[in-house]
XYZ file of C-alpha atoms in Angstrom:
199
model
C 14.450 6.689 59.694
C 12.538 4.653 57.080
C 14.755 5.971 54.268
C 17.918 5.073 56.180
C 16.716 1.513 56.837
C 15.577 1.096 53.217
C 18.886 2.476 51.889
C 20.870 0.087 54.106
C 18.635 -2.842 53.102
C 19.017 -1.957 49.428
C 22.823 -1.867 49.697
C 22.925 -5.259 51.420
C 20.470 -6.628 48.864
C 22.591 -5.399 45.949
C 25.830 -6.771 47.401
C 24.307 -10.163 48.158
C 22.724 -10.340 44.711
C 26.020 -9.552 42.974
C 27.921 -12.084 45.091
C 25.277 -14.753 44.485
C 25.348 -14.231 40.710
C 29.153 -14.159 40.614
C 29.428 -17.337 42.695
C 26.954 -19.199 40.477
C 28.800 -18.134 37.325
C 32.277 -18.867 38.705
C 31.135 -22.306 39.875
C 29.409 -23.267 36.626
C 31.847 -21.819 34.084
C 35.128 -21.319 35.923
C 36.549 -18.093 37.298
C 38.664 -17.211 34.263
C 35.828 -17.832 31.801
C 33.502 -15.278 33.402
C 33.762 -11.587 32.605
C 32.461 -8.585 34.523
C 29.843 -7.883 31.840
C 28.319 -11.334 32.246
C 28.169 -10.884 36.027
C 26.418 -7.509 35.863
C 24.009 -8.716 33.181
C 22.996 -11.703 35.306
C 22.738 -9.531 38.414
C 20.603 -6.969 36.569
C 22.910 -4.066 37.410
C 25.418 -1.801 35.679
C 29.206 -2.008 35.823
C 29.501 1.179 37.897
C 27.165 -0.384 40.474
C 29.356 -3.455 40.716
C 32.493 -1.351 40.966
C 30.839 0.657 43.741
C 30.650 -2.475 45.904
C 33.666 -4.385 44.568
C 36.755 -2.863 43.003
C 37.017 -5.518 40.291
C 36.431 -9.210 39.555
C 39.185 -10.197 41.945
C 37.438 -8.174 44.642
C 34.331 -10.270 44.057
C 36.289 -13.490 44.474
C 37.945 -12.153 47.626
C 34.513 -11.328 49.071
C 33.251 -14.836 48.263
C 36.273 -16.391 49.949
C 35.914 -14.139 52.971
C 32.302 -15.189 53.414
C 32.520 -18.911 52.685
C 36.147 -20.045 52.971
C 36.606 -18.254 56.301
C 33.517 -19.979 57.679
C 34.704 -23.389 56.455
C 38.173 -22.772 57.921
C 36.700 -22.077 61.372
C 34.687 -25.310 61.246
C 37.610 -27.418 60.026
C 40.024 -25.955 62.579
C 37.591 -26.668 65.407
C 36.961 -30.221 64.179
C 40.732 -30.848 63.875
C 41.374 -30.496 67.613
C 42.873 -33.816 68.734
C 41.532 -35.384 71.943
C 43.186 -38.791 71.812
C 40.895 -40.490 69.272
C 42.283 -40.079 65.740
C 39.413 -41.958 64.107
C 36.784 -39.739 65.707
C 38.680 -36.555 64.838
C 39.067 -37.574 61.188
C 35.379 -38.466 61.102
C 34.463 -35.057 62.532
C 36.600 -33.278 59.918
C 35.096 -35.301 57.075
C 31.579 -34.569 58.293
C 32.330 -30.833 58.366
C 33.556 -30.920 54.767
C 30.676 -33.075 53.543
C 28.073 -30.937 55.323
C 29.573 -27.728 53.989
C 29.718 -29.080 50.447
C 26.086 -30.192 50.672
C 24.968 -26.824 52.059
C 27.086 -24.652 49.718
C 27.666 -26.708 46.539
C 28.416 -23.700 44.307
C 31.126 -22.457 46.643
C 32.644 -25.899 47.053
C 32.668 -26.606 43.332
C 34.431 -23.278 42.846
C 36.931 -24.073 45.594
C 37.722 -27.449 44.038
C 38.362 -25.864 40.649
C 40.601 -23.169 42.140
C 42.493 -25.747 44.193
C 43.988 -27.000 40.919
C 44.477 -23.582 39.299
C 47.997 -22.548 38.191
C 49.961 -21.106 41.151
C 50.592 -17.841 39.267
C 46.920 -17.281 38.489
C 44.907 -14.547 40.162
C 42.302 -17.025 41.387
C 44.830 -19.323 43.052
C 46.517 -16.400 44.783
C 43.166 -15.422 46.310
C 42.254 -18.890 47.542
C 45.707 -20.171 48.532
C 45.870 -18.557 52.016
C 42.647 -20.345 52.996
C 43.755 -23.694 51.574
C 47.095 -23.354 53.348
C 45.427 -22.713 56.715
C 43.110 -25.718 56.251
C 46.141 -27.846 55.431
C 48.030 -26.564 58.489
C 45.101 -27.319 60.816
C 45.064 -30.950 59.671
C 48.857 -31.198 59.757
C 48.738 -30.162 63.414
C 46.238 -32.922 64.091
C 48.674 -35.532 62.785
C 51.554 -33.936 64.673
C 49.651 -34.323 67.961
C 48.384 -37.794 67.062
C 51.969 -38.935 66.369
C 52.548 -38.883 70.139
C 50.070 -41.761 70.400
C 50.871 -43.377 67.041
C 54.608 -43.553 66.439
C 54.282 -44.566 62.782
C 52.837 -41.114 62.021
C 55.963 -39.312 63.124
C 57.414 -37.112 60.388
C 54.534 -37.857 58.012
C 52.085 -35.156 59.055
C 52.377 -33.169 55.810
C 51.877 -36.203 53.581
C 48.983 -37.485 55.685
C 47.237 -34.113 55.656
C 47.621 -33.813 51.877
C 46.383 -37.367 51.326
C 43.436 -36.977 53.668
C 42.307 -33.700 52.099
C 42.798 -35.228 48.651
C 40.449 -38.096 49.445
C 37.823 -35.766 50.898
C 37.970 -33.419 47.918
C 37.817 -36.308 45.455
C 34.690 -37.779 47.024
C 33.008 -34.372 47.168
C 33.930 -33.713 43.540
C 32.520 -36.981 42.237
C 29.388 -36.536 44.363
C 28.662 -33.305 42.476
C 28.648 -35.316 39.258
C 26.311 -37.970 40.645
C 28.778 -40.815 41.171
C 28.274 -41.078 44.923
C 26.335 -39.513 47.801
C 27.794 -37.625 50.762
C 26.315 -39.659 53.613
C 27.352 -41.440 56.829
C 28.146 -44.645 54.951
C 30.578 -42.835 52.681
C 32.202 -41.134 55.690
C 32.761 -44.548 57.284
C 34.244 -46.003 54.083
C 36.507 -42.985 53.569
C 37.854 -43.082 57.133
C 38.296 -46.867 57.035
C 40.167 -46.614 53.731
C 42.449 -43.857 55.014
C 43.125 -45.467 58.408
C 43.937 -48.806 56.788
C 46.493 -47.024 54.626
C 48.300 -45.243 57.463
C 48.328 -48.201 59.830
C 49.171 -50.958 57.346
């Protein structure tokens, strides 16, 4: 029994260690700039060990997205449910993004870099399904809100893109020390966005 528990613990430990090292490297250097050798060296393992858990570098990225991007998507989708108060819903969404970025900065920095990757690249193909679902969740918010705010009608795609763009920009510049992700910034962001769509 002890051996079985230890073996299972060791496997989980190895997988988590590899993912952690890969995420840190991808976030700091960029996905394309990191090779498998650098990942295994930093993780203190051999290539065969990495290939035992993950088929290749893309498999590593897919595992990172499954763990982090899926979690973020659930939170954003839940926060995007419209209950008649567009300002509150947009505030809730922004808070989810800011909180997630603060809690998982390496993942979010990686996501921001992949968001702008060439469409044909391996990295973009891995992340795109998650980005698309986030976009759709926010588009649906604006579709529902258009019933209460006629000037939103037919603009849900543009509004969702613009709103996500503002959120991502503020998170990106916060990582470089130009601002802080706090309640005051959430208020300013929402006020700025709402003024734009209602003016």
